PDB file of C-alpha atoms and ligand atoms in Angstrom:
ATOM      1  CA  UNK A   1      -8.310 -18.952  -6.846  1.00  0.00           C
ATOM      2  CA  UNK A   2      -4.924 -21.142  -7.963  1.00  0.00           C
ATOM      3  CA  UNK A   3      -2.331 -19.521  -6.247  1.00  0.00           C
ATOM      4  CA  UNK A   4      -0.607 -18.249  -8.940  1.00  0.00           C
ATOM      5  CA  UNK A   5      -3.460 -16.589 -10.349  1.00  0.00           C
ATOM      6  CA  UNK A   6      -3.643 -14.609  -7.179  1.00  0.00           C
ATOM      7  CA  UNK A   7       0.139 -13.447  -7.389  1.00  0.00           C
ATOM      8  CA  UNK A   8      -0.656 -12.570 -10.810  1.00  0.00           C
ATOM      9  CA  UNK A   9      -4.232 -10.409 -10.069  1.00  0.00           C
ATOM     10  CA  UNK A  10      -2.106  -8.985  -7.461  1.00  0.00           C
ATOM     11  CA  UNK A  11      -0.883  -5.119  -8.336  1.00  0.00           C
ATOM     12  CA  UNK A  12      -0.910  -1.826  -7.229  1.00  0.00           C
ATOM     13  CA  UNK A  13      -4.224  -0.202  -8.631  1.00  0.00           C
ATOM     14  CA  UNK A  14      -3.947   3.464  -8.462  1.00  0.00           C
ATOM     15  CA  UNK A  15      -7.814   4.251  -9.548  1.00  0.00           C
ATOM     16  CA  UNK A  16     -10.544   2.474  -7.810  1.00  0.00           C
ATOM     17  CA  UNK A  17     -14.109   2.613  -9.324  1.00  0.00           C
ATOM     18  CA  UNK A  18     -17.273   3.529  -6.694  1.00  0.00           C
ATOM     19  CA  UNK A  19     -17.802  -0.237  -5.577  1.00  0.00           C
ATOM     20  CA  UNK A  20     -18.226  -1.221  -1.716  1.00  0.00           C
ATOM     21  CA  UNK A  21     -16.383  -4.088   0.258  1.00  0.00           C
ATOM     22  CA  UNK A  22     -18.432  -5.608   2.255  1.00  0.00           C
ATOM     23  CA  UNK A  23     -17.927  -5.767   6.036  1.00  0.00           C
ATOM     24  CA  UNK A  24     -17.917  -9.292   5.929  1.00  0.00           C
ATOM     25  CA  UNK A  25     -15.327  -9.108   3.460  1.00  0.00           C
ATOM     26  CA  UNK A  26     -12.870  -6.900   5.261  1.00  0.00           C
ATOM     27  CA  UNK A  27     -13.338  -9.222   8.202  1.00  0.00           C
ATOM     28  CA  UNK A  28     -12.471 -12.801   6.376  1.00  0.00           C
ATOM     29  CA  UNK A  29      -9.408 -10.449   4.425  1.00  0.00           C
ATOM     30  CA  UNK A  30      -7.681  -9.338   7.574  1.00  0.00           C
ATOM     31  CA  UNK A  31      -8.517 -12.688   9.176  1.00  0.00           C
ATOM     32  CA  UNK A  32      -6.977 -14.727   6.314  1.00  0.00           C
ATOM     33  CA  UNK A  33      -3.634 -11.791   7.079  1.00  0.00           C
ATOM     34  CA  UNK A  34      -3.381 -13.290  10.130  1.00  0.00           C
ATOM     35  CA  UNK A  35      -2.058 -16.513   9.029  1.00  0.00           C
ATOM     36  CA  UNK A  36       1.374 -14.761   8.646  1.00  0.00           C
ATOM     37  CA  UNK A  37       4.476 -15.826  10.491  1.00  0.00           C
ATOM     38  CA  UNK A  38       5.847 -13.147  13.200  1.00  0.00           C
ATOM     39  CA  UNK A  39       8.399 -13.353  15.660  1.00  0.00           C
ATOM     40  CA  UNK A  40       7.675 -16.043  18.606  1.00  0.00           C
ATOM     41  CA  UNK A  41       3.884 -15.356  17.665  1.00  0.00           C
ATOM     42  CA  UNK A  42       4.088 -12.286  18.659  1.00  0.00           C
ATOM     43  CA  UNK A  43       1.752 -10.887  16.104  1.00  0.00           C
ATOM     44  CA  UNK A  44       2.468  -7.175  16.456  1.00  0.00           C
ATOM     45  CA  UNK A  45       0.124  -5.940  13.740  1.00  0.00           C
ATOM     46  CA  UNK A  46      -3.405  -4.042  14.764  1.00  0.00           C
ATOM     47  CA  UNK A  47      -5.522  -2.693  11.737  1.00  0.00           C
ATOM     48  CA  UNK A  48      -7.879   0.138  11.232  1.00  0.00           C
ATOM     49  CA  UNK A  49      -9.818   0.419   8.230  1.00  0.00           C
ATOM     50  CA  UNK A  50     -11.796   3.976   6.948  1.00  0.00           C
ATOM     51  CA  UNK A  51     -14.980   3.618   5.202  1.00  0.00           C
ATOM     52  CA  UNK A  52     -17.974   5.937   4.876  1.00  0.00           C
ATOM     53  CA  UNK A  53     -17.761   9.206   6.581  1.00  0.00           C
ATOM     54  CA  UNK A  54     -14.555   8.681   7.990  1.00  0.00           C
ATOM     55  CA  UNK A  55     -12.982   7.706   4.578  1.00  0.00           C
ATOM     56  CA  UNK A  56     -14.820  10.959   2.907  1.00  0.00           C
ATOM     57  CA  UNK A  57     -12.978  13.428   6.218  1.00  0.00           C
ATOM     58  CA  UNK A  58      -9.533  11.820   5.129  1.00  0.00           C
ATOM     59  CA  UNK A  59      -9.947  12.486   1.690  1.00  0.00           C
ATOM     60  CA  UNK A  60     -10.774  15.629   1.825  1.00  0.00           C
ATOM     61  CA  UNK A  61      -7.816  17.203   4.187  1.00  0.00           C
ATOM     62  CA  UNK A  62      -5.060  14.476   2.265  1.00  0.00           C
ATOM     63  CA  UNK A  63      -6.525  16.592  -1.054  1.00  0.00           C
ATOM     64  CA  UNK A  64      -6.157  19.602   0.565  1.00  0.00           C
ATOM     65  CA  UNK A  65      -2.875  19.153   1.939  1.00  0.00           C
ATOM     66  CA  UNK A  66      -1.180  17.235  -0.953  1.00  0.00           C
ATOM     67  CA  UNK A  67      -2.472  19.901  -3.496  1.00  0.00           C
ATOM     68  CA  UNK A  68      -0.732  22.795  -1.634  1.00  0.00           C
ATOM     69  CA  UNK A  69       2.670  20.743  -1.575  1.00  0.00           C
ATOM     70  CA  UNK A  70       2.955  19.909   1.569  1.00  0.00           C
ATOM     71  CA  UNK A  71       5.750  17.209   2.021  1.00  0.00           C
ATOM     72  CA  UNK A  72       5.039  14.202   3.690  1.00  0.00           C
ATOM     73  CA  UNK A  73       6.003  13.236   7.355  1.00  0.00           C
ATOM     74  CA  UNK A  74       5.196   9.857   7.734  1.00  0.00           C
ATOM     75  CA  UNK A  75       6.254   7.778  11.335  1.00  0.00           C
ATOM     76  CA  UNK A  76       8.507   4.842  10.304  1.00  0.00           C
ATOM     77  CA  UNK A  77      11.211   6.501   8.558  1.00  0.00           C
ATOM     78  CA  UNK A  78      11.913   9.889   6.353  1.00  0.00           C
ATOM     79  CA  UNK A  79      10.204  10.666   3.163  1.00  0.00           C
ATOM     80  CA  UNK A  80      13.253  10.786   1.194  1.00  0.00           C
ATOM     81  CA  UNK A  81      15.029   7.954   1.930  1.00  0.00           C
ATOM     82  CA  UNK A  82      18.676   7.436   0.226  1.00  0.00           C
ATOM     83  CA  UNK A  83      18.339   4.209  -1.470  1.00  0.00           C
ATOM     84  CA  UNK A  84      21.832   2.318  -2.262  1.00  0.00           C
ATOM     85  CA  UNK A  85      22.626   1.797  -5.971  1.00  0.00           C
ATOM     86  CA  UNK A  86      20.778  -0.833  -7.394  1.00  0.00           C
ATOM     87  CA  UNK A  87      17.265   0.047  -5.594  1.00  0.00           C
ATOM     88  CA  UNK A  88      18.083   3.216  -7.218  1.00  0.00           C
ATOM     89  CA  UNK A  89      18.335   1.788 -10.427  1.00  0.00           C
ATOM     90  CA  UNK A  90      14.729   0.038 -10.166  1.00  0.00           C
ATOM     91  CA  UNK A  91      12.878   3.071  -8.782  1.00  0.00           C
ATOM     92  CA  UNK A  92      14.022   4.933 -11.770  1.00  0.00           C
ATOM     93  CA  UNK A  93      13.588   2.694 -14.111  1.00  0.00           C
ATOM     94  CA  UNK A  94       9.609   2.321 -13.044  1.00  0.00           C
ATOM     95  CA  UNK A  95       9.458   5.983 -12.272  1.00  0.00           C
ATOM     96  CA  UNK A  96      10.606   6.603 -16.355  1.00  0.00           C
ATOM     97  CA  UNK A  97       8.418   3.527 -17.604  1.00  0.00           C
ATOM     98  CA  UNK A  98       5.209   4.586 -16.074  1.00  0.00           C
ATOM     99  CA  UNK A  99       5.483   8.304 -16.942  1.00  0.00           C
ATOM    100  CA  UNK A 100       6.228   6.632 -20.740  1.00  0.00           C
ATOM    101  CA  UNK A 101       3.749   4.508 -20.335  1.00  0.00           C
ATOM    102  CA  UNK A 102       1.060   7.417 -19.606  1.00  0.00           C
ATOM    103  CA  UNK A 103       2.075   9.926 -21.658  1.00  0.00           C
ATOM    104  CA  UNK A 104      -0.269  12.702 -22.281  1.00  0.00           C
ATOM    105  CA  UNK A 105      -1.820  11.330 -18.907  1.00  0.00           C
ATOM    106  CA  UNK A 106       1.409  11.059 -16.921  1.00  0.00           C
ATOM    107  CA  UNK A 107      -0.598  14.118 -14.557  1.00  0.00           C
ATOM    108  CA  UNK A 108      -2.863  11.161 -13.731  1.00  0.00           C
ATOM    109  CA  UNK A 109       0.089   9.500 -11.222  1.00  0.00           C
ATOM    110  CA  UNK A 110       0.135  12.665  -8.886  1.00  0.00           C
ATOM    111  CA  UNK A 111      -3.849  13.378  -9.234  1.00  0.00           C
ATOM    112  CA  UNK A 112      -4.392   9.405  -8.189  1.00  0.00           C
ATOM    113  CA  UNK A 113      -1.890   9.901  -5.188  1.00  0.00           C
ATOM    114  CA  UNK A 114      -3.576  13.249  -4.250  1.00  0.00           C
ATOM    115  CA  UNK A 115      -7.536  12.047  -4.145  1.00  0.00           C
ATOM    116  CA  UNK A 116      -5.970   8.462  -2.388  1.00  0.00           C
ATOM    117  CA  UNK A 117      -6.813   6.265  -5.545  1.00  0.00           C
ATOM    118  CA  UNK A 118     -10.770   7.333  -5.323  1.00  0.00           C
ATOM    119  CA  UNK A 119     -10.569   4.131  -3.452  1.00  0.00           C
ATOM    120  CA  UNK A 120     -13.390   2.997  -1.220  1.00  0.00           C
ATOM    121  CA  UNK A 121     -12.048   1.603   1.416  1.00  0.00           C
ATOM    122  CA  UNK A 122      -8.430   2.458   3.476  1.00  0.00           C
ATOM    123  CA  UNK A 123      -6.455  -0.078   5.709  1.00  0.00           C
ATOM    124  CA  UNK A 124      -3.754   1.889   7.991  1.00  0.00           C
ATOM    125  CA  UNK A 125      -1.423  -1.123   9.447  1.00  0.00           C
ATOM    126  CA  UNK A 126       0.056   0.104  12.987  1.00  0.00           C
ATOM    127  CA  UNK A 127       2.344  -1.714  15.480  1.00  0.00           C
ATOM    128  CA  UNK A 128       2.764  -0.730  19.344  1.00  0.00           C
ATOM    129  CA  UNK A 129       5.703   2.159  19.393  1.00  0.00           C
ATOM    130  CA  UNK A 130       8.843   1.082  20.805  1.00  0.00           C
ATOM    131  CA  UNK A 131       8.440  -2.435  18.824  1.00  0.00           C
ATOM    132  CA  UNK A 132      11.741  -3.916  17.752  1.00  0.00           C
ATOM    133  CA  UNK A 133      12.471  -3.575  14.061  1.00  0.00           C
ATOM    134  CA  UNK A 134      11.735  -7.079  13.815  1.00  0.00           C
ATOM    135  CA  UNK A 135       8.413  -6.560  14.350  1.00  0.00           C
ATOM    136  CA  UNK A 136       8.036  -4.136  11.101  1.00  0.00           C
ATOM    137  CA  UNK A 137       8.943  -7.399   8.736  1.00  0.00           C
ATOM    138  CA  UNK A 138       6.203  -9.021  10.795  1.00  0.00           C
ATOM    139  CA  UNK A 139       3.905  -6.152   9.647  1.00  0.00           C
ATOM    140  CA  UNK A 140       5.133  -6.509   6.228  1.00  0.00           C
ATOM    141  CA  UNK A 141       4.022 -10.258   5.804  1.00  0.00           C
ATOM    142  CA  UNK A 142       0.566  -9.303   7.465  1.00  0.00           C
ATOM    143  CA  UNK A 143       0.510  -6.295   4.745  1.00  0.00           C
ATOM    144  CA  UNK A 144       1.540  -8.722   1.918  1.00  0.00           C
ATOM    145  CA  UNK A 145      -0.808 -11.795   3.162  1.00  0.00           C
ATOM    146  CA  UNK A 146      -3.928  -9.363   3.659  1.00  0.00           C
ATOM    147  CA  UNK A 147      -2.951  -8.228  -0.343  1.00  0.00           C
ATOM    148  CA  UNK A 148      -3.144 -11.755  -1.592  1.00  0.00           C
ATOM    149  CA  UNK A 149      -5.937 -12.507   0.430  1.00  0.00           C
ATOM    150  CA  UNK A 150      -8.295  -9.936  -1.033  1.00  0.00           C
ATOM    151  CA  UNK A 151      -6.840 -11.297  -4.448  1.00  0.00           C
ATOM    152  CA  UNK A 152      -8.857 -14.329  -3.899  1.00  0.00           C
ATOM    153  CA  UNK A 153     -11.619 -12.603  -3.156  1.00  0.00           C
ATOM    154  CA  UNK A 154     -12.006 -10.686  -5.944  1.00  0.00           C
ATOM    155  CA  UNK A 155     -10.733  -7.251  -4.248  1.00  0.00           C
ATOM    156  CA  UNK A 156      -7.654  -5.157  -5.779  1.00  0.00           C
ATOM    157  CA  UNK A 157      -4.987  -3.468  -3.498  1.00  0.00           C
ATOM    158  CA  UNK A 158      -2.970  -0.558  -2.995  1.00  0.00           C
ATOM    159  CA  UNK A 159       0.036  -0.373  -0.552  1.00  0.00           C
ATOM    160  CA  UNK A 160       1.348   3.447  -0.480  1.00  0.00           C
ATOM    161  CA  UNK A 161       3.458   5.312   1.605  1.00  0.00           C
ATOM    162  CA  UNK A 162       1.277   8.098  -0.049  1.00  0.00           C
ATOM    163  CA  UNK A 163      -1.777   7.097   2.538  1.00  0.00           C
ATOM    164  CA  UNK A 164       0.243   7.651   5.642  1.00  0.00           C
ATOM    165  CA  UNK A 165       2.790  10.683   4.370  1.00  0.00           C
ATOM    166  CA  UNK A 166       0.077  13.312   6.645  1.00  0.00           C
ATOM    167  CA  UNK A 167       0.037  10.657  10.021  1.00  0.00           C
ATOM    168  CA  UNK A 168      -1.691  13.983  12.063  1.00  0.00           C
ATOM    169  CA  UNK A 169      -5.025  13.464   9.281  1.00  0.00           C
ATOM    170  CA  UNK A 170      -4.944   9.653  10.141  1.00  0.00           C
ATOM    171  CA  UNK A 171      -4.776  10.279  13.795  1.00  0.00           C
ATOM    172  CA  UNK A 172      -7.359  12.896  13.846  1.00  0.00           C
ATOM    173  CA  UNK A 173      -9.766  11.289  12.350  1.00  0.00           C
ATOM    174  CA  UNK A 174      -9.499   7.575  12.986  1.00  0.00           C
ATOM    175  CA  UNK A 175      -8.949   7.952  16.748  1.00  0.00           C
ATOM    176  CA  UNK A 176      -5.457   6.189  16.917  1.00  0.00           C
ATOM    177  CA  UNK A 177      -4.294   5.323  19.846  1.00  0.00           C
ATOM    178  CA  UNK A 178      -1.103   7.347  20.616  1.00  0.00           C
ATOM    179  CA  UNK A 179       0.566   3.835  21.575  1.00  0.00           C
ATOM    180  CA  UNK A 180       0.239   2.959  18.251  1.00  0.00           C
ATOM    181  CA  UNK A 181       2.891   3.848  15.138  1.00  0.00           C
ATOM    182  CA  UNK A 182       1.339   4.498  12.215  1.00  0.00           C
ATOM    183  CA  UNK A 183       3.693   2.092  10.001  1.00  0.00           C
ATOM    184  CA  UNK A 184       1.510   1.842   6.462  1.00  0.00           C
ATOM    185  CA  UNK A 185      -1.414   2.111   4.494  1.00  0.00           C
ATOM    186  CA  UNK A 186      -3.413  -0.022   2.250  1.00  0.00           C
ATOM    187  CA  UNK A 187      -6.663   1.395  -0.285  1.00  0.00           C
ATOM    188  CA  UNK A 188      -9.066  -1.785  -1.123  1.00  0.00           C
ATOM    189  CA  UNK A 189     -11.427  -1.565  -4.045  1.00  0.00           C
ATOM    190  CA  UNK A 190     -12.447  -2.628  -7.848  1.00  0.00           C
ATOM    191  CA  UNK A 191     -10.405  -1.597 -10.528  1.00  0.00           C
ATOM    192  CA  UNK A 192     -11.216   1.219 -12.767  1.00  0.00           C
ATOM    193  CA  UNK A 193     -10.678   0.859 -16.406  1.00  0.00           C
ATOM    194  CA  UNK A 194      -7.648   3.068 -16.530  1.00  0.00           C
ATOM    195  CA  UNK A 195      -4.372   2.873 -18.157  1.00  0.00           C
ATOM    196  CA  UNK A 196      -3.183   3.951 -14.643  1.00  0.00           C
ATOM    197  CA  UNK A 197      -3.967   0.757 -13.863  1.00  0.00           C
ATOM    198  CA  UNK A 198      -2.016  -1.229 -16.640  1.00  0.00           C
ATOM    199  CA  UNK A 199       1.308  -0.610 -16.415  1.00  0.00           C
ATOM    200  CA  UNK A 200       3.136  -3.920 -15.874  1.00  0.00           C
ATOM    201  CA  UNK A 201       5.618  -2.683 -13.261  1.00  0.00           C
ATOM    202  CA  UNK A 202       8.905  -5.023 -14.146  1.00  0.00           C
ATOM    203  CA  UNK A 203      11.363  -7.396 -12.006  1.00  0.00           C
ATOM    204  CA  UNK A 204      14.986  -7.941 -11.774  1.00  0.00           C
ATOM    205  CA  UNK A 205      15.933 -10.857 -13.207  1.00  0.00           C
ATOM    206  CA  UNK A 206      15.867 -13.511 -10.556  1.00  0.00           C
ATOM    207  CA  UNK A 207      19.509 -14.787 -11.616  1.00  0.00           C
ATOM    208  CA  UNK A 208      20.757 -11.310 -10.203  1.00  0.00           C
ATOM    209  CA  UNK A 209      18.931 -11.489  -6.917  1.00  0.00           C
ATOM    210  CA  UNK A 210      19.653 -15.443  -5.755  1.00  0.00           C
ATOM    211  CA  UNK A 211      22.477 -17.165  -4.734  1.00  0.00           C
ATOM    212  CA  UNK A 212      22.821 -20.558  -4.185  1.00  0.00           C
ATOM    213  CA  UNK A 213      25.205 -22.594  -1.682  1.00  0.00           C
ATOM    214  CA  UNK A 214      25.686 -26.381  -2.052  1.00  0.00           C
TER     215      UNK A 214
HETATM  216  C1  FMN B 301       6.125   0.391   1.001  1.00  0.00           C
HETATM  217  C2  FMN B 301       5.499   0.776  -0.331  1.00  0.00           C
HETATM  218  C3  FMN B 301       5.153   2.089  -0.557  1.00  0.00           C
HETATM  219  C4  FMN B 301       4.574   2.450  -1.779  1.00  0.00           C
HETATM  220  N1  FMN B 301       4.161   3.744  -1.960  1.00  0.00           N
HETATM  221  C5  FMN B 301       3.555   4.097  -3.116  1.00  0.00           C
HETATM  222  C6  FMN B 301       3.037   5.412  -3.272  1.00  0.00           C
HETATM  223  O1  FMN B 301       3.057   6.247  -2.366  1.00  0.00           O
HETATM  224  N2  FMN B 301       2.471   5.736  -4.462  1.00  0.00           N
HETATM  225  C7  FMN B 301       2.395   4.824  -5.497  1.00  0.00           C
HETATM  226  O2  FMN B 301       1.862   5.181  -6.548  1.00  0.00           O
HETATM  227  N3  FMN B 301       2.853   3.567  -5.368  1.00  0.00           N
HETATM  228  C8  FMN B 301       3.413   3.170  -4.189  1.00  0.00           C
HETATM  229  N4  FMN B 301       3.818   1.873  -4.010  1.00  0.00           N
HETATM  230  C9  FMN B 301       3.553   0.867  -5.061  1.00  0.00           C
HETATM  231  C10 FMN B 301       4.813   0.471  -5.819  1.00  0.00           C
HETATM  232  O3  FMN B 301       5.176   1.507  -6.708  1.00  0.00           O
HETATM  233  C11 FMN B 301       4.547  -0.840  -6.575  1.00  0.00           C
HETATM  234  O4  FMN B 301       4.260  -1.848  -5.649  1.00  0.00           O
HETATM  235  C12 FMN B 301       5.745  -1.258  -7.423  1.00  0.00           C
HETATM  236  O5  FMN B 301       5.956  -0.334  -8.454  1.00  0.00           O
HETATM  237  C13 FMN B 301       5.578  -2.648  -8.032  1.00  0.00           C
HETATM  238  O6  FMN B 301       4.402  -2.681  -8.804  1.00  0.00           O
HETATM  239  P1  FMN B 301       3.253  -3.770  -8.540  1.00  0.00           P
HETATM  240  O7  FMN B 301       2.830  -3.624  -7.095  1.00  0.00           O
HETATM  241  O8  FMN B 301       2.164  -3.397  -9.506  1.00  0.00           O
HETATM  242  O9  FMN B 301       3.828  -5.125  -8.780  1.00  0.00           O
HETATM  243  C14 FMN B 301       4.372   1.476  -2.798  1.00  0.00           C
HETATM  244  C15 FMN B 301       4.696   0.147  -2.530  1.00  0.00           C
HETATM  245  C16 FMN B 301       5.221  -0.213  -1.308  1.00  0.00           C
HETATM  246  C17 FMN B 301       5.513  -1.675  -1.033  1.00  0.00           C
END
């Protein structure tokens, strides 16, 4: 696919519809990931994906859990973090525009995060604990190249601190190693037709974000 078709197929899908990835598929996606840049090579990242029975275990106690409340713990950094100003601004401002967007079905937002997007397929991204920070923008490239990559194959994406808020559920039942920090969370899948799905999350304008030197 042209690359900017891929940037543009690229969003976060918050309803998946019943559709398999193939193993093959996963493979060549997190493959194609590891094309990203990391510090002297160092290539921190280590993936683990949930499918099948697995994927059905986590479901169920993430439903369980987030439908009694229970606030989120996740491992890289507190749930609540306090954002300065402008990032502020922007999480607001999508937070109002989607509920507006939704309307009657704003109740779908916390009912996708809840059942994890319905989506078919979950990639946790971990790094060894004790990495350097630097090693955390490594993991973010591989996280951002393994998004575009399933782009151009046809498969839709979901990064969400939502999958890795209940670390203990991850642990238990994909086996992670305790050396491992649980850093973030990926669903894969085919978008539903769903309005969840639609809403064109916006961008500062780029004049506000860039400065140029000469
Ligand atoms: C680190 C990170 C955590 C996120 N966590 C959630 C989440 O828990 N639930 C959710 O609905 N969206 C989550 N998102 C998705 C963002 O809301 C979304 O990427 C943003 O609004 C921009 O929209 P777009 O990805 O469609 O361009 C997360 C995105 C990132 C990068």
């Amino acid at each position: 696919m042209e690359f900017a078709k891929v940037l543009q197929h690229r969003r976060a899908i918050r309803h998946f519809n019943a559709d398999p990835i193939s193993v093959n598929t996963l493979h060549s996606i997190v493959a194609a990931a590891q094309q990203a840049p990391s510090w002297g090579d160092s290539q921190p990242w280590r993936v683990t994906i949930a499918t099948g029975d697995t994927l059905v275990r986590i479901k169920a106690a993430h439903q369980k859990r987030a439908q009694a409340g229970v606030t989120g713990n996740a491992e890289l950094a507190p749930t609540n973090p306090v954002w300065p100003a402008a990032s502020r601004h922007n999480t607001q401002e999508w937070s109002t525009g989607i509920h507006h967007f939704l309307g009657a079905q704003a109740d779908h937002l916390d009912a996708s995060q809840a059942t994890l997007f319905n989506a078919p397929v979950l990639v946790y991204l971990t790094i060894p604990q004790g990495s350097p920070v630097w090693s955390v923008y490594d993991l973010g490239a591989f996280g951002q190249t393994l998004m575009l990559a399933a782009a151009d194959y046809g498969v839709d994406s979901m990064p969400a601190y939502e999958l890795v808020k209940y670390p203990d559920i991850v642990r238990q039942f994909t086996e992670l190693p305790a050396d491992q920090l649980l850093v973030m969370g990926i669903a894969l899948g085919h978008r539903q037709a769903d309005r969840l799905n639609d809403y064109p999350a916006g961008r500062t304008d780029t004049h506000q974000i860039l400065t140029i030197k000469d």
